[in-house]
Structure formats: C-alpha cells, structure tokens
C-alpha atoms as a PDB file:
ATOM      1  CA  UNK A   1      44.599  13.531  -3.303  1.00  0.00           C
ATOM      2  CA  UNK A   2      45.370  13.778   0.292  1.00  0.00           C
ATOM      3  CA  UNK A   3      48.725  11.920   0.078  1.00  0.00           C
ATOM      4  CA  UNK A   4      50.031  14.264  -2.757  1.00  0.00           C
ATOM      5  CA  UNK A   5      48.984  17.349  -0.739  1.00  0.00           C
ATOM      6  CA  UNK A   6      50.828  16.178   2.213  1.00  0.00           C
ATOM      7  CA  UNK A   7      53.858  15.650   0.411  1.00  0.00           C
ATOM      8  CA  UNK A   8      53.762  18.932  -1.256  1.00  0.00           C
ATOM      9  CA  UNK A   9      53.323  20.612   2.303  1.00  0.00           C
ATOM     10  CA  UNK A  10      56.566  18.994   3.870  1.00  0.00           C
ATOM     11  CA  UNK A  11      59.726  21.058   4.305  1.00  0.00           C
ATOM     12  CA  UNK A  12      62.854  19.671   2.442  1.00  0.00           C
ATOM     13  CA  UNK A  13      64.291  18.483   5.790  1.00  0.00           C
ATOM     14  CA  UNK A  14      60.987  16.637   6.587  1.00  0.00           C
ATOM     15  CA  UNK A  15      60.890  15.094   3.152  1.00  0.00           C
ATOM     16  CA  UNK A  16      64.204  12.994   3.962  1.00  0.00           C
ATOM     17  CA  UNK A  17      62.065  11.286   6.885  1.00  0.00           C
ATOM     18  CA  UNK A  18      59.069  10.166   4.402  1.00  0.00           C
ATOM     19  CA  UNK A  19      58.438   6.772   3.905  1.00  0.00           C
ATOM     20  CA  UNK A  20      55.807   6.427   1.101  1.00  0.00           C
ATOM     21  CA  UNK A  21      53.538   3.553   0.430  1.00  0.00           C
ATOM     22  CA  UNK A  22      51.668   3.083  -2.725  1.00  0.00           C
ATOM     23  CA  UNK A  23      49.720  -0.111  -2.861  1.00  0.00           C
ATOM     24  CA  UNK A  24      49.429   0.132  -6.619  1.00  0.00           C
ATOM     25  CA  UNK A  25      53.343  -0.057  -6.934  1.00  0.00           C
ATOM     26  CA  UNK A  26      54.736  -3.308  -8.152  1.00  0.00           C
ATOM     27  CA  UNK A  27      57.254  -3.309  -5.014  1.00  0.00           C
ATOM     28  CA  UNK A  28      55.061  -2.766  -1.730  1.00  0.00           C
ATOM     29  CA  UNK A  29      56.270  -3.040   1.854  1.00  0.00           C
ATOM     30  CA  UNK A  30      54.532  -5.631   3.821  1.00  0.00           C
ATOM     31  CA  UNK A  31      52.498  -4.978   6.986  1.00  0.00           C
ATOM     32  CA  UNK A  32      52.848  -8.096   9.459  1.00  0.00           C
ATOM     33  CA  UNK A  33      50.437  -9.516  11.896  1.00  0.00           C
ATOM     34  CA  UNK A  34      53.093 -11.153  13.802  1.00  0.00           C
ATOM     35  CA  UNK A  35      56.161  -9.077  13.641  1.00  0.00           C
ATOM     36  CA  UNK A  36      56.612  -8.733  17.354  1.00  0.00           C
ATOM     37  CA  UNK A  37      59.602 -10.886  18.712  1.00  0.00           C
ATOM     38  CA  UNK A  38      56.981 -11.176  21.658  1.00  0.00           C
ATOM     39  CA  UNK A  39      55.150 -14.237  20.962  1.00  0.00           C
ATOM     40  CA  UNK A  40      52.104 -13.546  23.330  1.00  0.00           C
ATOM     41  CA  UNK A  41      51.932  -9.923  22.173  1.00  0.00           C
ATOM     42  CA  UNK A  42      51.885 -10.724  18.476  1.00  0.00           C
ATOM     43  CA  UNK A  43      49.043 -13.131  19.305  1.00  0.00           C
ATOM     44  CA  UNK A  44      47.116 -10.583  20.985  1.00  0.00           C
ATOM     45  CA  UNK A  45      47.743  -8.117  18.407  1.00  0.00           C
ATOM     46  CA  UNK A  46      46.431 -10.489  15.628  1.00  0.00           C
ATOM     47  CA  UNK A  47      43.392 -11.726  17.632  1.00  0.00           C
ATOM     48  CA  UNK A  48      42.284  -8.037  18.580  1.00  0.00           C
ATOM     49  CA  UNK A  49      42.679  -6.749  14.922  1.00  0.00           C
ATOM     50  CA  UNK A  50      40.586  -9.783  13.755  1.00  0.00           C
ATOM     51  CA  UNK A  51      37.931  -9.063  16.259  1.00  0.00           C
ATOM     52  CA  UNK A  52      37.896  -5.519  15.317  1.00  0.00           C
ATOM     53  CA  UNK A  53      37.622  -6.432  11.668  1.00  0.00           C
ATOM     54  CA  UNK A  54      34.804  -8.809  12.669  1.00  0.00           C
ATOM     55  CA  UNK A  55      32.457  -6.468  14.198  1.00  0.00           C
ATOM     56  CA  UNK A  56      29.201  -8.406  15.346  1.00  0.00           C
ATOM     57  CA  UNK A  57      30.513 -11.539  13.412  1.00  0.00           C
ATOM     58  CA  UNK A  58      32.767 -12.367  16.569  1.00  0.00           C
ATOM     59  CA  UNK A  59      32.157 -15.101  18.925  1.00  0.00           C
ATOM     60  CA  UNK A  60      33.821 -17.514  21.352  1.00  0.00           C
ATOM     61  CA  UNK A  61      34.260 -20.145  18.582  1.00  0.00           C
ATOM     62  CA  UNK A  62      35.668 -17.625  16.194  1.00  0.00           C
ATOM     63  CA  UNK A  63      38.075 -16.513  18.962  1.00  0.00           C
ATOM     64  CA  UNK A  64      39.065 -19.974  19.943  1.00  0.00           C
ATOM     65  CA  UNK A  65      39.893 -21.037  16.434  1.00  0.00           C
ATOM     66  CA  UNK A  66      41.784 -17.880  15.463  1.00  0.00           C
ATOM     67  CA  UNK A  67      43.727 -18.461  18.906  1.00  0.00           C
ATOM     68  CA  UNK A  68      44.560 -21.942  17.967  1.00  0.00           C
ATOM     69  CA  UNK A  69      45.540 -21.237  14.484  1.00  0.00           C
ATOM     70  CA  UNK A  70      47.630 -18.025  15.154  1.00  0.00           C
ATOM     71  CA  UNK A  71      49.352 -19.897  17.996  1.00  0.00           C
ATOM     72  CA  UNK A  72      50.396 -22.832  15.610  1.00  0.00           C
ATOM     73  CA  UNK A  73      51.689 -20.967  12.833  1.00  0.00           C
ATOM     74  CA  UNK A  74      53.711 -18.563  15.440  1.00  0.00           C
ATOM     75  CA  UNK A  75      55.202 -21.419  16.995  1.00  0.00           C
ATOM     76  CA  UNK A  76      56.173 -23.243  13.626  1.00  0.00           C
ATOM     77  CA  UNK A  77      57.285 -20.460  11.396  1.00  0.00           C
ATOM     78  CA  UNK A  78      59.676 -18.083  12.381  1.00  0.00           C
ATOM     79  CA  UNK A  79      57.795 -15.117  10.746  1.00  0.00           C
ATOM     80  CA  UNK A  80      54.552 -16.376   9.968  1.00  0.00           C
ATOM     81  CA  UNK A  81      52.268 -14.242   7.740  1.00  0.00           C
ATOM     82  CA  UNK A  82      48.328 -14.246   7.056  1.00  0.00           C
ATOM     83  CA  UNK A  83      48.837 -16.469   4.428  1.00  0.00           C
ATOM     84  CA  UNK A  84      50.034 -19.331   7.038  1.00  0.00           C
ATOM     85  CA  UNK A  85      46.673 -18.560   8.856  1.00  0.00           C
ATOM     86  CA  UNK A  86      44.556 -18.860   5.610  1.00  0.00           C
ATOM     87  CA  UNK A  87      46.175 -22.163   4.724  1.00  0.00           C
ATOM     88  CA  UNK A  88      45.478 -23.657   8.326  1.00  0.00           C
ATOM     89  CA  UNK A  89      41.902 -22.692   7.771  1.00  0.00           C
ATOM     90  CA  UNK A  90      41.381 -24.131   4.175  1.00  0.00           C
ATOM     91  CA  UNK A  91      43.853 -26.917   3.837  1.00  0.00           C
ATOM     92  CA  UNK A  92      43.454 -29.752   6.232  1.00  0.00           C
ATOM     93  CA  UNK A  93      46.680 -31.739   5.272  1.00  0.00           C
ATOM     94  CA  UNK A  94      48.520 -28.394   5.781  1.00  0.00           C
ATOM     95  CA  UNK A  95      46.951 -27.615   9.037  1.00  0.00           C
ATOM     96  CA  UNK A  96      47.517 -31.445  10.234  1.00  0.00           C
ATOM     97  CA  UNK A  97      51.030 -31.285   9.262  1.00  0.00           C
ATOM     98  CA  UNK A  98      51.579 -28.146  11.341  1.00  0.00           C
ATOM     99  CA  UNK A  99      49.535 -28.981  14.489  1.00  0.00           C
ATOM    100  CA  UNK A 100      50.778 -32.578  14.746  1.00  0.00           C
ATOM    101  CA  UNK A 101      54.367 -31.348  15.490  1.00  0.00           C
ATOM    102  CA  UNK A 102      53.689 -28.754  18.034  1.00  0.00           C
ATOM    103  CA  UNK A 103      54.678 -29.170  21.632  1.00  0.00           C
ATOM    104  CA  UNK A 104      52.801 -26.406  22.776  1.00  0.00           C
ATOM    105  CA  UNK A 105      50.004 -27.775  25.181  1.00  0.00           C
ATOM    106  CA  UNK A 106      47.231 -25.264  23.920  1.00  0.00           C
ATOM    107  CA  UNK A 107      48.259 -26.072  20.469  1.00  0.00           C
ATOM    108  CA  UNK A 108      48.017 -29.909  20.999  1.00  0.00           C
ATOM    109  CA  UNK A 109      44.371 -29.306  22.733  1.00  0.00           C
ATOM    110  CA  UNK A 110      43.530 -27.351  19.789  1.00  0.00           C
ATOM    111  CA  UNK A 111      44.526 -30.198  17.566  1.00  0.00           C
ATOM    112  CA  UNK A 112      42.844 -32.677  19.513  1.00  0.00           C
ATOM    113  CA  UNK A 113      39.641 -30.609  19.748  1.00  0.00           C
ATOM    114  CA  UNK A 114      39.299 -29.864  16.189  1.00  0.00           C
ATOM    115  CA  UNK A 115      41.137 -32.689  14.156  1.00  0.00           C
ATOM    116  CA  UNK A 116      40.408 -35.597  16.547  1.00  0.00           C
ATOM    117  CA  UNK A 117      38.484 -38.700  15.196  1.00  0.00           C
ATOM    118  CA  UNK A 118      35.145 -37.513  17.053  1.00  0.00           C
ATOM    119  CA  UNK A 119      34.678 -34.312  15.053  1.00  0.00           C
ATOM    120  CA  UNK A 120      33.307 -34.715  11.430  1.00  0.00           C
ATOM    121  CA  UNK A 121      35.136 -32.760   8.661  1.00  0.00           C
ATOM    122  CA  UNK A 122      31.859 -31.166   7.830  1.00  0.00           C
ATOM    123  CA  UNK A 123      31.347 -29.840  11.458  1.00  0.00           C
ATOM    124  CA  UNK A 124      34.953 -28.492  11.404  1.00  0.00           C
ATOM    125  CA  UNK A 125      34.415 -26.691   7.789  1.00  0.00           C
ATOM    126  CA  UNK A 126      31.343 -25.213   9.227  1.00  0.00           C
ATOM    127  CA  UNK A 127      32.960 -23.854  12.300  1.00  0.00           C
ATOM    128  CA  UNK A 128      36.014 -22.600  10.337  1.00  0.00           C
ATOM    129  CA  UNK A 129      34.013 -20.756   7.736  1.00  0.00           C
ATOM    130  CA  UNK A 130      33.324 -17.816  10.291  1.00  0.00           C
ATOM    131  CA  UNK A 131      37.307 -17.172  10.855  1.00  0.00           C
ATOM    132  CA  UNK A 132      37.836 -18.091   7.047  1.00  0.00           C
ATOM    133  CA  UNK A 133      35.662 -15.394   5.885  1.00  0.00           C
ATOM    134  CA  UNK A 134      37.289 -12.773   7.853  1.00  0.00           C
ATOM    135  CA  UNK A 135      40.790 -13.949   6.358  1.00  0.00           C
ATOM    136  CA  UNK A 136      39.242 -14.221   2.950  1.00  0.00           C
ATOM    137  CA  UNK A 137      39.088 -10.387   2.301  1.00  0.00           C
ATOM    138  CA  UNK A 138      42.492 -10.145   3.041  1.00  0.00           C
ATOM    139  CA  UNK A 139      43.630 -12.901   0.576  1.00  0.00           C
ATOM    140  CA  UNK A 140      42.455 -10.418  -2.283  1.00  0.00           C
ATOM    141  CA  UNK A 141      44.731  -9.198  -4.962  1.00  0.00           C
ATOM    142  CA  UNK A 142      46.223  -5.916  -3.876  1.00  0.00           C
ATOM    143  CA  UNK A 143      45.672  -6.736  -0.190  1.00  0.00           C
ATOM    144  CA  UNK A 144      47.411 -10.151   0.016  1.00  0.00           C
ATOM    145  CA  UNK A 145      50.659  -8.694  -1.358  1.00  0.00           C
ATOM    146  CA  UNK A 146      50.967  -6.489   1.433  1.00  0.00           C
ATOM    147  CA  UNK A 147      50.031  -8.795   4.398  1.00  0.00           C
ATOM    148  CA  UNK A 148      51.577 -12.299   2.877  1.00  0.00           C
ATOM    149  CA  UNK A 149      55.206 -10.935   2.888  1.00  0.00           C
ATOM    150  CA  UNK A 150      57.505 -12.728   5.346  1.00  0.00           C
ATOM    151  CA  UNK A 151      59.592  -9.286   5.426  1.00  0.00           C
ATOM    152  CA  UNK A 152      57.614  -6.305   6.683  1.00  0.00           C
ATOM    153  CA  UNK A 153      58.230  -2.818   7.687  1.00  0.00           C
ATOM    154  CA  UNK A 154      59.408  -2.144  11.180  1.00  0.00           C
ATOM    155  CA  UNK A 155      56.851  -0.023  12.467  1.00  0.00           C
ATOM    156  CA  UNK A 156      58.243   0.500  16.046  1.00  0.00           C
ATOM    157  CA  UNK A 157      61.588   1.423  14.258  1.00  0.00           C
ATOM    158  CA  UNK A 158      59.940   3.891  11.989  1.00  0.00           C
ATOM    159  CA  UNK A 159      58.286   5.570  15.059  1.00  0.00           C
ATOM    160  CA  UNK A 160      61.518   5.591  17.018  1.00  0.00           C
ATOM    161  CA  UNK A 161      63.130   7.191  14.101  1.00  0.00           C
ATOM    162  CA  UNK A 162      60.423   9.887  13.822  1.00  0.00           C
ATOM    163  CA  UNK A 163      59.743   8.949  10.180  1.00  0.00           C
ATOM    164  CA  UNK A 164      56.587   9.973   8.168  1.00  0.00           C
ATOM    165  CA  UNK A 165      54.694   7.433   6.922  1.00  0.00           C
ATOM    166  CA  UNK A 166      52.331   8.299   4.043  1.00  0.00           C
ATOM    167  CA  UNK A 167      50.170   5.525   2.545  1.00  0.00           C
ATOM    168  CA  UNK A 168      48.304   6.406  -0.631  1.00  0.00           C
ATOM    169  CA  UNK A 169      44.833   4.934  -0.322  1.00  0.00           C
ATOM    170  CA  UNK A 170      42.730   6.562  -3.100  1.00  0.00           C
ATOM    171  CA  UNK A 171      39.798   4.661  -3.258  1.00  0.00           C
ATOM    172  CA  UNK A 172      39.421   5.829  -6.940  1.00  0.00           C
ATOM    173  CA  UNK A 173      42.390   4.100  -7.757  1.00  0.00           C
ATOM    174  CA  UNK A 174      42.260   1.044  -5.669  1.00  0.00           C
ATOM    175  CA  UNK A 175      38.344   0.863  -4.801  1.00  0.00           C
ATOM    176  CA  UNK A 176      36.857   1.954  -1.598  1.00  0.00           C
ATOM    177  CA  UNK A 177      36.955  -1.558   0.125  1.00  0.00           C
ATOM    178  CA  UNK A 178      40.756  -2.023  -0.539  1.00  0.00           C
ATOM    179  CA  UNK A 179      41.432   1.645   0.508  1.00  0.00           C
ATOM    180  CA  UNK A 180      39.557   0.946   3.798  1.00  0.00           C
ATOM    181  CA  UNK A 181      41.368  -2.326   4.377  1.00  0.00           C
ATOM    182  CA  UNK A 182      44.990  -1.071   3.630  1.00  0.00           C
ATOM    183  CA  UNK A 183      44.336   2.091   5.590  1.00  0.00           C
ATOM    184  CA  UNK A 184      43.177   0.223   8.636  1.00  0.00           C
ATOM    185  CA  UNK A 185      46.173  -2.127   8.223  1.00  0.00           C
ATOM    186  CA  UNK A 186      48.561   0.760   8.280  1.00  0.00           C
ATOM    187  CA  UNK A 187      46.949   2.123  11.504  1.00  0.00           C
ATOM    188  CA  UNK A 188      46.970  -1.303  13.464  1.00  0.00           C
END
C-alpha cells in the first residue's frame, strides 16, 4: 500500500511532522466544508465542491438550493457540518425552524421561494432530490463520520506548520467508492 510505503521512506525527523489518517480507525479526524471563519469563502468552498462532485448533474436550480441551504446553516450554527445541510434537505420541520429565524435577506428569500404557500411539498421534494442525491453519498457509513464532525482538522495550520498529511484510502479495505470520496475530500 502506498501510505505504508510513504511512511517507511520518511526520515525520523520527518516522521515527527506526520498526520496519519486511517478512515477505518475508531477515531477519525473530521474534514469540514464550513471551516473557514470567512463566511463567504466557506460558502463558495462548499458550492464549488458540490458542483465538482456533481459533474453533469449540476444546474442553476441545484446551485440555488445548495446556496440557500448552506447560507442558512452557516448563519444558524457556529460550525455547521454536512449533516446540517442533509437535514435541511430531507426534514421539512428542521428546515422551517432554521429558515424562519434567519435575518439574512438571501435566506429569507430562499425560505419564501421554497417554503411559501404557493409551492407544493411535492414540487419542493422533486427539486430538492437533485441536491439531496449529491449529499446522500456523503451520509454513507465510513464517510459520514468524517464529514459530520463539528471539530475538524485545521488544514491551513497543518500546511503552515509544514506537516505531512497521509490519508490511507486503500480501496481493498474500504471500497473503491469510499476511497475516492475520502481522497477527494482530503484534497479539497
């Protein structure tokens, strides 16, 4: 396996700088979408990552829904996770409770457009199915534990401290799909 080979090739002084992540461990550090203290930057980061994951399945409606939901959770929770986004997309009562308390005019507009009397729940469910599909894969066991943690690795600090981050994503151990997803998350 590549991760083991890299570890073995490091000098003793380099080993002190290693952060080793094994997704099969019982204690896995989180990788967060909303870690930046800059709200706008974290929203852009989230949306661009979702768009990259979507490939041809990305359109203006999906972007609008993700923007509205992400802005709402980022405004409501101090350190939101992808689990909050998921709940907003699948649990109407959760979404209404969060959206109805927002003072952000963009979130208020989103709330009125998607939860107003003129939109039928069936139409909202159909429109939300596309963004939900993109989030569902992140809710799978083995991935959810990494992206749904409120406390995550401080990637900027790791880079500033010149740490060596090794993520062991052996597809033979965790499956090809999870290996790709976790690998992509570590690179985002």
